[in-house]
Coordinates of C-alpha atoms in Angstrom, one line a residue:
X1 CA 0.0 1.1 25.8
X2 CA -2.5 3.7 25.0
X3 CA -5.6 0.8 26.2
X4 CA -8.6 3.5 26.1
X5 CA -8.2 4.0 22.7
X6 CA -11.7 2.1 21.2
X7 CA -10.7 0.0 18.2
X8 CA -14.2 -0.5 16.2
X9 CA -13.6 -4.2 14.0
X10 CA -15.6 -3.7 11.3
X11 CA -17.9 -7.9 9.4
X12 CA -19.7 -7.8 7.2
X13 CA -22.0 -11.5 7.2
X14 CA -24.9 -12.2 4.2
X15 CA -26.6 -15.3 5.5
X16 CA -24.5 -17.5 7.4
X17 CA -24.9 -16.7 11.1
X18 CA -22.4 -20.8 11.7
X19 CA -19.3 -19.0 8.9
X20 CA -19.8 -16.1 10.9
X21 CA -18.4 -17.3 15.0
X22 CA -15.0 -17.6 12.1
X23 CA -14.7 -15.0 13.4
X24 CA -16.2 -13.8 16.0
X25 CA -14.5 -16.8 18.5
X26 CA -11.0 -15.5 17.1
X27 CA -12.3 -12.0 18.8
X28 CA -13.1 -13.8 22.8
X29 CA -9.4 -14.5 22.8
X30 CA -7.9 -11.1 21.4
X31 CA -5.6 -9.7 24.6
X32 CA -6.8 -5.8 23.8
X33 CA -9.7 -4.8 26.5
X34 CA -11.7 -1.9 24.6
X35 CA -13.4 -3.5 21.0
X36 CA -15.9 -2.9 19.4
X37 CA -17.3 -5.3 17.0
X38 CA -19.7 -3.4 14.2
X39 CA -21.5 -7.3 12.5
X40 CA -23.9 -5.1 9.2
X41 CA -25.6 -8.1 7.5
X42 CA -25.9 -8.3 4.0
X43 CA -28.9 -9.1 3.6
X44 CA -32.0 -9.8 5.9
X45 CA -32.0 -11.0 9.1
X46 CA -30.1 -14.4 10.1
X47 CA -27.4 -13.7 12.9
X48 CA -28.7 -11.5 16.0
X49 CA -30.6 -14.1 17.5
X50 CA -27.3 -15.9 17.0
X51 CA -25.9 -14.0 18.5
X52 CA -27.6 -12.9 20.7
X53 CA -27.2 -15.7 22.3
X54 CA -23.4 -17.0 21.8
X55 CA -21.8 -14.1 21.7
X56 CA -23.5 -12.2 25.0
X57 CA -20.1 -12.0 26.7
X58 CA -18.4 -9.6 23.5
X59 CA -19.6 -5.7 22.9
X60 CA -21.1 -6.8 19.8
X61 CA -23.4 -3.6 17.8
X62 CA -25.9 -6.0 15.3
X63 CA -26.9 -4.3 12.2
X64 CA -29.3 -5.3 8.8
X65 CA -29.1 -3.9 5.8
X66 CA -32.8 -5.7 5.1
X67 CA -31.9 -6.2 1.2
X68 CA -28.6 -7.3 -0.4
X69 CA -27.0 -4.3 -1.1
X70 CA -23.0 -5.5 -1.6
X71 CA -19.7 -5.4 0.1
X72 CA -18.8 -1.9 0.2
X73 CA -22.9 -0.3 0.3
X74 CA -22.1 -3.4 3.7
X75 CA -18.7 -1.8 4.6
X76 CA -19.8 1.7 4.8
X77 CA -22.5 1.2 6.0
X78 CA -20.5 -0.1 9.1
X79 CA -18.0 3.4 9.0
X80 CA -20.5 5.0 10.2
X81 CA -21.9 3.2 12.7
X82 CA -18.4 2.3 14.4
X83 CA -17.7 4.5 17.8
X84 CA -13.8 4.0 17.7
X85 CA -10.3 5.8 17.6
X86 CA -9.3 2.6 15.2
X87 CA -10.8 1.1 12.8
X88 CA -10.3 -3.0 11.7
X89 CA -12.2 -4.8 9.1
X90 CA -12.6 -8.8 9.2
X91 CA -14.8 -10.8 7.1
X92 CA -16.9 -13.6 8.7
X93 CA -15.2 -16.5 8.3
X94 CA -11.1 -15.5 9.0
X95 CA -9.9 -15.0 12.1
X96 CA -7.0 -13.2 14.3
X97 CA -5.0 -14.7 16.4
X98 CA -5.5 -12.8 20.6
X99 CA -3.0 -10.4 19.5
X100 CA -3.3 -9.4 16.7
X101 CA -5.5 -5.9 17.6
X102 CA -2.4 -5.4 21.0
X103 CA 0.9 -5.5 18.7
X104 CA -0.7 -3.6 15.7
X105 CA -2.6 -0.7 18.6
X106 CA 2.0 -1.1 20.0
X107 CA 3.3 -0.1 16.8
X108 CA 0.8 3.0 15.9
X109 CA 1.3 4.3 19.2
X110 CA 5.6 3.8 18.7
X111 CA 5.2 4.8 15.1
X112 CA 2.9 8.1 15.2
X113 CA 2.1 6.7 11.7
X114 CA -2.1 6.3 11.2
X115 CA -2.1 2.6 10.3
X116 CA -0.8 -0.7 11.0
X117 CA -0.1 -3.5 9.3
X118 CA 0.9 -7.4 9.5
X119 CA 1.6 -11.0 8.3
X120 CA -1.2 -12.8 7.9
X121 CA -1.5 -16.6 6.7
X122 CA -3.1 -17.9 4.2
X123 CA -5.2 -21.4 4.3
X124 CA -6.5 -23.0 1.9
X125 CA -9.5 -25.1 2.9
X126 CA -12.2 -28.2 2.8
X127 CA -15.2 -26.9 3.6
X128 CA -16.3 -30.4 4.6
X129 CA -19.8 -29.1 6.6
X130 CA -21.3 -26.1 6.7
X131 CA -24.3 -26.9 9.7
X132 CA -22.2 -26.8 12.4
X133 CA -18.8 -24.8 9.7
X134 CA -16.1 -27.3 9.4
X135 CA -12.9 -26.9 8.1
X136 CA -9.7 -29.4 6.9
X137 CA -7.0 -27.6 6.5
X138 CA -5.2 -29.0 3.1
X139 CA -2.1 -26.2 3.1
X140 CA -0.6 -23.0 4.7
X141 CA 2.0 -20.1 3.9
X142 CA 2.4 -16.8 3.9
X143 CA 1.7 -15.3 0.8
X144 CA 2.1 -12.1 1.7
X145 CA 5.6 -11.0 3.7
X146 CA 5.7 -7.3 2.3
X147 CA 7.7 -4.1 4.4
X148 CA 5.5 -1.1 3.3
X149 CA 6.4 0.5 0.8
X150 CA 4.6 3.2 -1.5
X151 CA 5.5 2.7 -5.0
X152 CA 5.3 -1.3 -4.1
X153 CA 1.2 -1.0 -2.8
X154 CA 0.2 1.6 -6.1
X155 CA 1.5 -0.7 -8.8
X156 CA 0.4 -3.5 -6.2
X157 CA -2.1 -4.6 -2.9
X158 CA -0.1 -6.8 -0.9
X159 CA -2.3 -6.3 2.2
X160 CA -4.9 -8.7 2.8
X161 CA -7.8 -6.8 4.3
X162 CA -8.0 -7.7 8.0
X163 CA -4.5 -7.4 8.7
X164 CA -4.3 -3.6 8.8
X165 CA -5.4 -1.4 11.5
X166 CA -6.4 2.4 11.2
X167 CA -7.1 5.7 12.4
X168 CA -10.8 6.7 11.9
X169 CA -8.6 10.0 11.2
X170 CA -8.2 9.0 8.0
X171 CA -11.7 7.5 6.8
X172 CA -12.8 11.1 8.1
X173 CA -11.1 13.1 6.2
X174 CA -10.6 10.7 2.7
X175 CA -13.7 8.5 2.9
X176 CA -14.6 4.0 3.3
X177 CA -15.4 2.3 0.3
X178 CA -16.0 3.0 -3.8
X179 CA -19.2 2.1 -4.0
X180 CA -19.4 1.6 -7.6
X181 CA -16.5 -1.7 -6.5
X182 CA -16.8 -5.7 -5.8
X183 CA -14.0 -6.0 -5.8
X184 CA -10.2 -5.2 -4.9
X185 CA -12.3 -2.1 -3.2
X186 CA -9.7 -2.4 -0.1
X187 CA -6.7 -1.0 -2.1
X188 CA -8.4 1.4 -3.2
X189 CA -8.5 2.8 0.2
X190 CA -5.1 2.1 1.0
X191 CA -3.7 2.9 -1.8
X192 CA -5.9 6.9 -0.5
X193 CA -4.9 6.4 2.6
X194 CA -0.9 5.5 1.5
X195 CA -1.4 9.0 0.4
X196 CA -1.7 10.7 4.0
X197 CA 0.6 9.0 6.9
X198 CA 2.7 5.7 6.2
X199 CA 1.9 1.9 7.6
X200 CA 3.6 0.6 10.3
X201 CA 5.0 -3.0 10.0
X202 CA 4.9 -5.6 12.4
X203 CA 6.5 -8.6 10.4
X204 CA 4.8 -11.3 13.0
X205 CA 1.5 -13.4 11.7
X206 CA -1.6 -12.4 13.2
X207 CA -4.7 -13.3 11.4
X208 CA -5.5 -16.0 9.0
X209 CA -7.8 -15.3 6.3
X210 CA -9.0 -19.0 4.4
X211 CA -9.6 -20.0 0.6
X212 CA -10.6 -23.2 -1.5
X213 CA -8.1 -25.2 -1.2
X214 CA -9.5 -25.9 -4.8
X215 CA -10.2 -22.8 -7.1
X216 CA -12.2 -22.6 -10.1
X217 CA -11.2 -19.8 -11.8
X218 CA -13.6 -18.4 -13.9
X219 CA -13.5 -15.8 -16.4
X220 CA -16.6 -14.2 -14.6
X221 CA -13.6 -13.6 -12.1
X222 CA -10.7 -12.8 -14.1
X223 CA -12.6 -10.5 -16.2
X224 CA -14.9 -8.7 -13.2
X225 CA -10.0 -7.6 -11.9
X226 CA -9.5 -6.9 -15.2
X227 CA -11.8 -4.1 -14.7
X228 CA -11.6 -3.7 -11.8
X229 CA -7.7 -3.3 -11.5
X230 CA -8.3 -0.3 -14.7
X231 CA -11.1 1.1 -13.6
X232 CA -8.8 1.8 -9.8
X233 CA -5.8 2.8 -11.8
X234 CA -7.9 5.1 -13.6
X235 CA -8.5 6.9 -10.0
X236 CA -5.1 6.5 -9.8
X237 CA -4.1 9.5 -11.1
X238 CA -6.6 11.4 -9.2
X239 CA -4.8 11.0 -6.8
X240 CA -1.4 13.6 -4.8
X241 CA 1.1 11.8 -3.2
X242 CA 3.6 14.2 -1.5
X243 CA 7.8 12.0 -2.1
X244 CA 10.7 13.8 -1.7
X245 CA 13.6 12.5 -3.3
X246 CA 15.0 10.0 -0.1
X247 CA 12.3 8.6 0.5
X248 CA 11.9 8.3 -3.4
X249 CA 15.1 6.5 -3.9
X250 CA 15.0 4.9 -0.9
X251 CA 11.0 2.6 -2.0
X252 CA 13.6 2.2 -5.1
X253 CA 16.1 0.4 -4.0
X254 CA 14.5 -1.6 -2.1
X255 CA 13.4 -3.1 -4.7
X256 CA 16.6 -2.7 -7.1
X257 CA 17.5 -4.9 -3.8
X258 CA 14.6 -7.3 -3.7
X259 CA 14.4 -8.2 -7.1
X260 CA 18.3 -8.8 -7.8
X261 CA 16.6 -12.0 -9.3
X262 CA 15.4 -13.0 -12.3
X263 CA 12.4 -11.3 -11.5
X264 CA 13.7 -7.8 -11.2
X265 CA 14.1 -5.9 -14.9
X266 CA 10.7 -7.2 -15.5
X267 CA 9.9 -5.8 -12.4
X268 CA 11.3 -2.5 -12.5
X269 CA 9.8 -2.8 -16.3
X270 CA 6.4 -2.7 -14.9
X271 CA 7.1 -0.4 -12.4
X272 CA 8.9 2.7 -14.8
X273 CA 5.8 1.9 -17.0
X274 CA 3.2 2.4 -14.9
X275 CA 4.8 5.2 -13.1
X276 CA 5.5 7.0 -16.3
X277 CA 2.1 6.0 -18.3
X278 CA -0.1 4.8 -15.4
X279 CA 0.4 1.0 -17.1
X280 CA 0.3 -2.0 -16.4
X281 CA 2.8 -5.6 -18.2

């Protein structure tokens, strides 16, 4: 494996240095040797002092937006600062396992694809203290373990944001986040990148993302997701991908075998309507 390739881990944070330690502690344990960490604070400077005093052993470059800019603008600013040949996002409250970057770099070198992703665990937690940041894990499970399939990816996102490591070439050619989005922004990026390359799938768990054990389903959030889905699907009409008949056959053969059970007909109908009409049912 080429240990000389620099990997930039991009962390967006927002005025919660105690939570940020979750991500930084996991990066301290990475087995891959050549990593830079780009931390961008969306708002006022709250984390730089903590980073300098407690994480001077890590190669961290800290930036501050100064005022609230939003997730996508902050992410794009971070991408512009990154110097690596490869990029990997990590939310400030999530964590890589020690082998995450090493395993994904192995997969990229072996496959010669421009991106690779692995499985992430979902951990449902109850926060018991904000300073110091402590939580109790209520439940842990695998929500997504999906091998790469373009047709499925164009229909719905199955790649958590921290799961994927990708080449700078994709960013340089196809850009970063759509700044009009504040939700599902990563799905739009993965769909664009999938028009240029396949993603190597690493079928092992190498990271974890944390969510509240009890979620309040607010109608505002539901409405935001529906609006974002509609907007992204309209954007997809402008994306072009070259797939030969063999590749289409392979993707659909997988879907048919995978969803033979009671959901197969419904799932195939959803895909068919999406391909023909761009509709989601």
